[in-house]
Tab-separated table of C-alpha atoms in Angstrom:
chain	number	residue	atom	x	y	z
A	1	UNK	CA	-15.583	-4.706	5.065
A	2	UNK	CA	-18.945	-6.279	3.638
A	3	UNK	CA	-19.861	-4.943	0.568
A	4	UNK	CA	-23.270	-4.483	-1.682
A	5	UNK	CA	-22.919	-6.469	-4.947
A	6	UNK	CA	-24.973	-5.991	-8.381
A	7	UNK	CA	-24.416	-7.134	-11.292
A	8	UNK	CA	-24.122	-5.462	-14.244
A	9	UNK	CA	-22.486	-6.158	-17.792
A	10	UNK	CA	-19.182	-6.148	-18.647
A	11	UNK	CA	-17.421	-4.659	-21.431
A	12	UNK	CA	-17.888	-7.989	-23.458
A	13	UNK	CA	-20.904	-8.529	-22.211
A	14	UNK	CA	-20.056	-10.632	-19.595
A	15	UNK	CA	-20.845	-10.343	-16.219
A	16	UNK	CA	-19.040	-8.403	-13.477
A	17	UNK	CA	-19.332	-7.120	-9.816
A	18	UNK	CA	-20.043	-3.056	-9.183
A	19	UNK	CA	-19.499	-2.013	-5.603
A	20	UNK	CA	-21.110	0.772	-4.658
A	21	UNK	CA	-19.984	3.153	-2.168
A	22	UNK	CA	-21.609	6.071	0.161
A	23	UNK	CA	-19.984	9.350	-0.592
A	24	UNK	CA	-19.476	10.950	2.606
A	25	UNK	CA	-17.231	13.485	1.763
A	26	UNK	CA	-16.175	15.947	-0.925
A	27	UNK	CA	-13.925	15.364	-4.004
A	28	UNK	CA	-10.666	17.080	-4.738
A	29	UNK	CA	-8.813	17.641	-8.257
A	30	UNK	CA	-5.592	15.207	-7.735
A	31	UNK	CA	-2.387	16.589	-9.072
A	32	UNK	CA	-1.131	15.826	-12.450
A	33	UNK	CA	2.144	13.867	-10.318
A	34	UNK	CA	-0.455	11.078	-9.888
A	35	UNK	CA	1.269	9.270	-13.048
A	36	UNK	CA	4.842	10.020	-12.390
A	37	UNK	CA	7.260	8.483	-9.681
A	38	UNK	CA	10.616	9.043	-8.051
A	39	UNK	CA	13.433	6.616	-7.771
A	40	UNK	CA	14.227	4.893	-4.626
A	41	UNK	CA	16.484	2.450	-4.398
A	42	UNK	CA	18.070	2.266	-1.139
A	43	UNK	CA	19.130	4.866	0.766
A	44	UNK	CA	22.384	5.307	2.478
A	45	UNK	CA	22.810	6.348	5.761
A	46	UNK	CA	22.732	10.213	5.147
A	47	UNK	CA	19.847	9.879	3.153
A	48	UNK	CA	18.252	8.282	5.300
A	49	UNK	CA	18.543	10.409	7.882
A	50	UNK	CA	17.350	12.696	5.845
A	51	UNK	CA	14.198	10.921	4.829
A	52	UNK	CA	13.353	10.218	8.332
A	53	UNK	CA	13.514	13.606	9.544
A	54	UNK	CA	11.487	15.177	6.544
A	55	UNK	CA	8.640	11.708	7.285
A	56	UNK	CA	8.333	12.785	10.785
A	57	UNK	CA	7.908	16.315	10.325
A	58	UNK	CA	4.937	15.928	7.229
A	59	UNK	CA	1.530	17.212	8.574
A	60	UNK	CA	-1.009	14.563	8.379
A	61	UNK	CA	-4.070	16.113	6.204
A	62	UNK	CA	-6.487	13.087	6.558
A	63	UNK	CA	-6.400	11.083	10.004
A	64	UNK	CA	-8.259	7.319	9.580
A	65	UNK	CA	-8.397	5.513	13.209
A	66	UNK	CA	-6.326	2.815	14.272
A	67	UNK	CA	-9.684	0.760	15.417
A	68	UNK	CA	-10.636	1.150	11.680
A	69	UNK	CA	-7.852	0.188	10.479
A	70	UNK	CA	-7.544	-3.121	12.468
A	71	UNK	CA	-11.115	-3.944	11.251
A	72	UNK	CA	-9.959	-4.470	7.477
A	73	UNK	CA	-8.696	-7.865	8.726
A	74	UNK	CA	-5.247	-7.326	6.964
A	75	UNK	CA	-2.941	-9.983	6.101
A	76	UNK	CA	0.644	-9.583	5.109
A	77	UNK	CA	1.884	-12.568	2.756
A	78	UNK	CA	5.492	-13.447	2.449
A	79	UNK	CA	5.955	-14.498	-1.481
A	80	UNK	CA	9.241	-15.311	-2.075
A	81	UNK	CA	10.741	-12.361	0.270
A	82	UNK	CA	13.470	-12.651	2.271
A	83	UNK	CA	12.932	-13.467	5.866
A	84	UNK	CA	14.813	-10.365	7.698
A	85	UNK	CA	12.876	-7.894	5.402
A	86	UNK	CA	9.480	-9.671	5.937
A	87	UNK	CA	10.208	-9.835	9.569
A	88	UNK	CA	11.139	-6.134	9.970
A	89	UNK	CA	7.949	-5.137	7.782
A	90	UNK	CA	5.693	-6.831	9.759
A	91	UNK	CA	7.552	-6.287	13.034
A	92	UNK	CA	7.000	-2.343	12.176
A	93	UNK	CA	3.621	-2.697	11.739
A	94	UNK	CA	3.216	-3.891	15.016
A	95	UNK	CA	4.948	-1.915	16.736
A	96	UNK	CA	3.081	1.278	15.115
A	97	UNK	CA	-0.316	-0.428	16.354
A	98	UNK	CA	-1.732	-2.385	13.525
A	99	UNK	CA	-3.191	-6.071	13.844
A	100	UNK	CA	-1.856	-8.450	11.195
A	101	UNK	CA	-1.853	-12.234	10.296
A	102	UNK	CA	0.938	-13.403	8.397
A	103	UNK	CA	1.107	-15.782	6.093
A	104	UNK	CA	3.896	-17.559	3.427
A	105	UNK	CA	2.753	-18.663	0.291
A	106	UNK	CA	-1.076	-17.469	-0.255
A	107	UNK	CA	-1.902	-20.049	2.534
A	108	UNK	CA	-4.888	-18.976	4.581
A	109	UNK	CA	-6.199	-16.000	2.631
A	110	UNK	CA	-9.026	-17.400	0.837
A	111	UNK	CA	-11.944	-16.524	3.325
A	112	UNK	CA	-13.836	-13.461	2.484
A	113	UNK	CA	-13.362	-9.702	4.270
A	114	UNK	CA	-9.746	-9.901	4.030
A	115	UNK	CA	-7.136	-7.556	2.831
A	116	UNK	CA	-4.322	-9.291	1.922
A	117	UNK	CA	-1.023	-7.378	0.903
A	118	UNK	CA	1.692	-9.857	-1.140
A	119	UNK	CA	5.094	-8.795	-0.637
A	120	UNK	CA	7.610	-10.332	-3.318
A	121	UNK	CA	10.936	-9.973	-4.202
A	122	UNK	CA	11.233	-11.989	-7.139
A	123	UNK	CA	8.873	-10.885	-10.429
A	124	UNK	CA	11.112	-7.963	-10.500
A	125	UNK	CA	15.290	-7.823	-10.441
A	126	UNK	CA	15.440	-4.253	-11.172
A	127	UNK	CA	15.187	-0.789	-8.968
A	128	UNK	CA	11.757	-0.701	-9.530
A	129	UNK	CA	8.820	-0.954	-7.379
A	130	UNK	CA	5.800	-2.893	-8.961
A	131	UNK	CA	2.003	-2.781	-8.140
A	132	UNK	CA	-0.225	-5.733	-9.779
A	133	UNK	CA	-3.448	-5.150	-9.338
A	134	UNK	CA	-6.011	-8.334	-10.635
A	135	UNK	CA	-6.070	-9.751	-13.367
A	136	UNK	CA	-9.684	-10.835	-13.645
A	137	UNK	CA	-12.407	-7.916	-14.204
A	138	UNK	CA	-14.877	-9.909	-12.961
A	139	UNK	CA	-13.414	-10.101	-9.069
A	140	UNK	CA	-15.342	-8.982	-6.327
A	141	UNK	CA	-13.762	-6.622	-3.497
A	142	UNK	CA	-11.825	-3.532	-3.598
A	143	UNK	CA	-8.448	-4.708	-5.158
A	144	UNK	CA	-8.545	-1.871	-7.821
A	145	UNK	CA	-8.841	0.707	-5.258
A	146	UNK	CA	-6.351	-1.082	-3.114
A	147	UNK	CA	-4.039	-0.994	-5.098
A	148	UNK	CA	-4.092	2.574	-6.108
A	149	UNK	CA	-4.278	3.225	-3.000
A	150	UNK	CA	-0.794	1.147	-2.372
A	151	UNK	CA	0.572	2.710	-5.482
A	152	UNK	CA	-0.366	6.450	-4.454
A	153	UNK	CA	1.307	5.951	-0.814
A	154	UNK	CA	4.153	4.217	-2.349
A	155	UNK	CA	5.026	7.138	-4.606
A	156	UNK	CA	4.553	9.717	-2.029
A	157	UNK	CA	7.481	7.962	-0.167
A	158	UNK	CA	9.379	8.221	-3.003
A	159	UNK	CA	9.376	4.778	-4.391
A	160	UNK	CA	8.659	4.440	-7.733
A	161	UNK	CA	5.568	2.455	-8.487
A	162	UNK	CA	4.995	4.309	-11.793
A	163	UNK	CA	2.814	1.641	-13.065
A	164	UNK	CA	-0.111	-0.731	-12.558
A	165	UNK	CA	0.304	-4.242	-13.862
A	166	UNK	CA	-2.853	-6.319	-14.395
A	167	UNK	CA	-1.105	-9.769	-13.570
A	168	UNK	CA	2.192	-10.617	-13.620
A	169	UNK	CA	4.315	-12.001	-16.885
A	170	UNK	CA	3.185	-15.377	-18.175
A	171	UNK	CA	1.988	-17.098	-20.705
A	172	UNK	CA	-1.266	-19.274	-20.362
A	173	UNK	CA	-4.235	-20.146	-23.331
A	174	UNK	CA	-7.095	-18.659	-23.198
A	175	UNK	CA	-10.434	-19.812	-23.455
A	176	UNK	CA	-10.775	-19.022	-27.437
A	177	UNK	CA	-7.395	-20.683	-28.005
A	178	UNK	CA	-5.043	-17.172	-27.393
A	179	UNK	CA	-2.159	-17.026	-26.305
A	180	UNK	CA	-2.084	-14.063	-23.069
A	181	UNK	CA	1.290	-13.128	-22.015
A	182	UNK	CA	0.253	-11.597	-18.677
A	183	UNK	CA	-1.296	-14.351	-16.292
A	184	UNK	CA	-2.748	-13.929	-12.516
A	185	UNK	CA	-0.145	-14.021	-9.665
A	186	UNK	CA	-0.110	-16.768	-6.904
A	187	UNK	CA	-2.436	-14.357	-4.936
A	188	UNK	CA	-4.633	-14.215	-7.390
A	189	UNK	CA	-5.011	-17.426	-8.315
A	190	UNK	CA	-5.294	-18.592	-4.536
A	191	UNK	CA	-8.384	-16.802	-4.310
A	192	UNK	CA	-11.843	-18.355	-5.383
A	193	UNK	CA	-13.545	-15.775	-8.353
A	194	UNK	CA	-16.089	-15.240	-5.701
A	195	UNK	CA	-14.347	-14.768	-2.517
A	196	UNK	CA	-15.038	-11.288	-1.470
A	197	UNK	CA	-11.094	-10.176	-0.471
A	198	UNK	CA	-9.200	-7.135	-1.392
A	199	UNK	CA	-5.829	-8.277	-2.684
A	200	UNK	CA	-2.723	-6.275	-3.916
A	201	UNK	CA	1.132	-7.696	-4.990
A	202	UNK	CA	4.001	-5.172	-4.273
A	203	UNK	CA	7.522	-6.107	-5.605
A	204	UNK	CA	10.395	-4.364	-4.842
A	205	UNK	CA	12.781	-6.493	-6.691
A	206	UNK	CA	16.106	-8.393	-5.411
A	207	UNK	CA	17.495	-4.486	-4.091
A	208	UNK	CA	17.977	-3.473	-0.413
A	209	UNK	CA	14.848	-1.923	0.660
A	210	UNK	CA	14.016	0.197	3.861
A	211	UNK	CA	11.893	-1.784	5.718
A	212	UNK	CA	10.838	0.721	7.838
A	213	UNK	CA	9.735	3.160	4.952
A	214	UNK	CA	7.578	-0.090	3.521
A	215	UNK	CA	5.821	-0.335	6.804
A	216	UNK	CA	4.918	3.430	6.607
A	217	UNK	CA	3.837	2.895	3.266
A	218	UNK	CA	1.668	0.168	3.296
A	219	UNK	CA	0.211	2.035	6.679
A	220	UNK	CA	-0.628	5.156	4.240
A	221	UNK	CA	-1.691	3.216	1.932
A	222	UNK	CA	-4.659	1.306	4.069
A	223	UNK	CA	-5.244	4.715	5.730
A	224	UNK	CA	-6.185	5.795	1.776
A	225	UNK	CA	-7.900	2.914	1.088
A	226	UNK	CA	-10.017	2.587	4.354
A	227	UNK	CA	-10.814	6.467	3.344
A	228	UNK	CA	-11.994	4.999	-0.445
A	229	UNK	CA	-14.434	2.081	1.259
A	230	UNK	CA	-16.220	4.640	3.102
A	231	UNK	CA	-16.284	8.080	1.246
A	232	UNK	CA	-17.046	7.448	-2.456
A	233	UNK	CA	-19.688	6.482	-4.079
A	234	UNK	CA	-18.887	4.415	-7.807
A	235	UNK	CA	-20.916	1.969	-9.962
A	236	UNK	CA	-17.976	1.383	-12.753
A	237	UNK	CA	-14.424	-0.219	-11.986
A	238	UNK	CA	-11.249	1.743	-11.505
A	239	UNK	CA	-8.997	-0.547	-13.485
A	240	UNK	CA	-9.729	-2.474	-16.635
A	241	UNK	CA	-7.091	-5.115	-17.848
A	242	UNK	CA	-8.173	-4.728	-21.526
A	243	UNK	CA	-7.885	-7.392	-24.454
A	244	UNK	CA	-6.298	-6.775	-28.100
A	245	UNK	CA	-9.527	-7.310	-29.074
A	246	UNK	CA	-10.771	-4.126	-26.861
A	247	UNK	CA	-11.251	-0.628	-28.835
A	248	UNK	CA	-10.453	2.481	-27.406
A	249	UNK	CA	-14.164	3.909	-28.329
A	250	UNK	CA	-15.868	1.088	-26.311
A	251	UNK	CA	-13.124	1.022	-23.111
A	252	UNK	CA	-14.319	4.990	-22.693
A	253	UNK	CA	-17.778	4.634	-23.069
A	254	UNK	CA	-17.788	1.971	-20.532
A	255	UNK	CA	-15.930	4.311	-17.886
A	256	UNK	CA	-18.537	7.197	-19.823
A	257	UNK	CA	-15.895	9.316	-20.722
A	258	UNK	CA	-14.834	10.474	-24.075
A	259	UNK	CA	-12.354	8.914	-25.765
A	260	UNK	CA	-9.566	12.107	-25.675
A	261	UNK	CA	-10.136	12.489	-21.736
A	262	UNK	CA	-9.200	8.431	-21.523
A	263	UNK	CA	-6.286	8.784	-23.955
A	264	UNK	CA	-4.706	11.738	-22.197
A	265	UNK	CA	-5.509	10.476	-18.556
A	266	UNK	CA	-3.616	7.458	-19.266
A	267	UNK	CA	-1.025	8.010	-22.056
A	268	UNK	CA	-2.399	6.188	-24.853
A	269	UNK	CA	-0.551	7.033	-27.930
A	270	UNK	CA	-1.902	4.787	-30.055
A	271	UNK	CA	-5.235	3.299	-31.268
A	272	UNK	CA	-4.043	-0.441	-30.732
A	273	UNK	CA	-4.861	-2.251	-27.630
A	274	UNK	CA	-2.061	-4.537	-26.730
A	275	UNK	CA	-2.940	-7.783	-24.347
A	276	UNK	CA	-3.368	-6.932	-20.351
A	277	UNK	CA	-3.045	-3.496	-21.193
A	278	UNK	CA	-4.212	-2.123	-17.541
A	279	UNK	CA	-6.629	1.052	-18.438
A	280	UNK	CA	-7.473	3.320	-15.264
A	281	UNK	CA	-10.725	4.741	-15.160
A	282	UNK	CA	-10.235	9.129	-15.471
A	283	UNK	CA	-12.415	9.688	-12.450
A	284	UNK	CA	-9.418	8.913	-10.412
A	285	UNK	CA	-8.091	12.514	-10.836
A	286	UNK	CA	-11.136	13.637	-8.889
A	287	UNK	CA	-10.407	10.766	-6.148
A	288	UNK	CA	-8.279	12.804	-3.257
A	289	UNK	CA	-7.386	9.315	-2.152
A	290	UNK	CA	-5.007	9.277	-4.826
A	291	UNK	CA	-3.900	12.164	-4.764
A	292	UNK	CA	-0.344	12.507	-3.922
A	293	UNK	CA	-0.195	16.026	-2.171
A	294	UNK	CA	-3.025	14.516	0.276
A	295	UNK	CA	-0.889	13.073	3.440
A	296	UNK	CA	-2.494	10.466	4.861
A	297	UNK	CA	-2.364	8.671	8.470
A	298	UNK	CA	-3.420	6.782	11.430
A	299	UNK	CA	-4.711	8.886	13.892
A	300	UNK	CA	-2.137	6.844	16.769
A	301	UNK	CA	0.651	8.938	18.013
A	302	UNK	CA	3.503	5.879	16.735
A	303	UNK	CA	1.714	5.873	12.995
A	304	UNK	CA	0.985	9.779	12.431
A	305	UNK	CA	3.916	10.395	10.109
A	306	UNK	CA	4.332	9.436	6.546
């Protein structure tokens, strides 16, 4: 997935990459459940059934090819998860079709038209599911839209996801002498500024996790984000990891929206910024790809249901 690159200035005036994409298809209003999640946190074995049965019965509303789907070059990286659920992920992915590398530790990723997806175990201990999304606004690729994309399908399989981290907890200077709290993950930071790969982390924490329902998820979410790439058409970013030195008026007039539609879109409460706040762009609500009542697939009779 080459993409067209111009630069254009930042928020602080510094430089950063706009991708710009074809619309090839009409917009939808997304549902106001794109913000809020469900709980899942390991199903027993009547639930599960359950789940399974309701999955393979869903009607698929947007089919993406399997061909296109094993074009996005995807790699699945194994950060700090245990083996049998990495295995099973992966071994589920296969089986339904899809082409992956693997890799442990970041190693390998850091060549350009990649999509790397980091599964992790460790930055959370609790019940919920996590989505970091990068931590640099200056990166080139569609991480942002990958993982909203990951988030979205996540959600719609009843995970929670209910929030998009720009980095992971740290705490690292920055270059005015600052202390950030929020640092890059190992993904991240394995990647040169200008490599041109897609990248998303996805913790699930130290609880049992369906492997299956991962595999469907991630599958739903690169069906969604294959679906982004090549039917909307953007100049501005879809996630922002503000500063506390960021103001509400200036974060909306650089997504050119108004500073009520910004607050409400993403539950901003107060005027103060705080440090790696992530800020998501309001066109997203328009975006069907993220829209949660929008069932997306693989058009391959062992992927169709999510």
């Amino acid at each position: 997935m080459k993409v067209n690159i111009n630069n254009v200035d930042n928020i602080n005036g510094i430089k950063r990459f706009s991708l710009k994409r074809v619309a090839k298809r009409g917009i939808f209003v997304a549902s106001s459940l794109f913000l809020l999640g469900n709980t899942f946190s390991g199903c027993n074995h009547k639930k599960e059934q359950e789940l399974n049965s309701m999955i393979s019965n869903t009607n698929i509303d947007v089919d993406v090819s399997l061909d296109n789907i094993n074009g996005m070059n995807i790699i699945i990286n194994d950060n700090d998860c245990s083996d049998t659920f990495f295995n099973e992920v992966c071994d589920k992915l296969r089986e339904d079709g899809l082409e992956i590398k693997e890799t442990k530790n970041n190693d390998g990723i850091n060549s350009d038209n990649n999509v790397v997806i980091t599964l992790d175990q460790q930055y959370s201990a609790g019940t919920d599911t996590l989505i970091f999304a990068p931590y640099n606004n200056t990166r080139i690729g569609y991480s942002d839209s990958l993982s909203l994309s990951m988030q979205t399908a996540f959600k719609q399989n009843g995970f929670l996801g209910n929030y998009i981290y720009c980095g992971k907890v740290g705490y690292r200077e920055d270059e005015n002498g600052n202390i950030c709290t929020t640092i890059p993950t190992e993904t991240e930071e394995a990647l040169d500024t200008d490599s041109d790969v897609s990248f998303v982390t996805i913790s699930f924490g130290t609880k049992n996790t369906n492997s299956e329902l991962v595999a469907k998820s991630i599958e739903n979410g690169l069906a969604r984000q294959f679906n982004y790439v090549n039917s909307y058409d953007t100049g501005s970013d879809l996630i922002y990891r503000a500063s506390e030195n960021d103001s509400i008026e200036v974060i909306a007039d650089y997504f050119n929206t108004d500073i009520n539609t910004l607050n409400n879109f993403n539950k901003i409460n107060s005027e103060r910024i705080v440090d790696s706040q992530p800020i998501l762009n309001p066109d997203i609500s328009s975006m069907e790809v993220f829209n949660q009542n929008t069932i997306f697939g693989i058009d391959n009779n062992k992927t169709r249901f999510y």
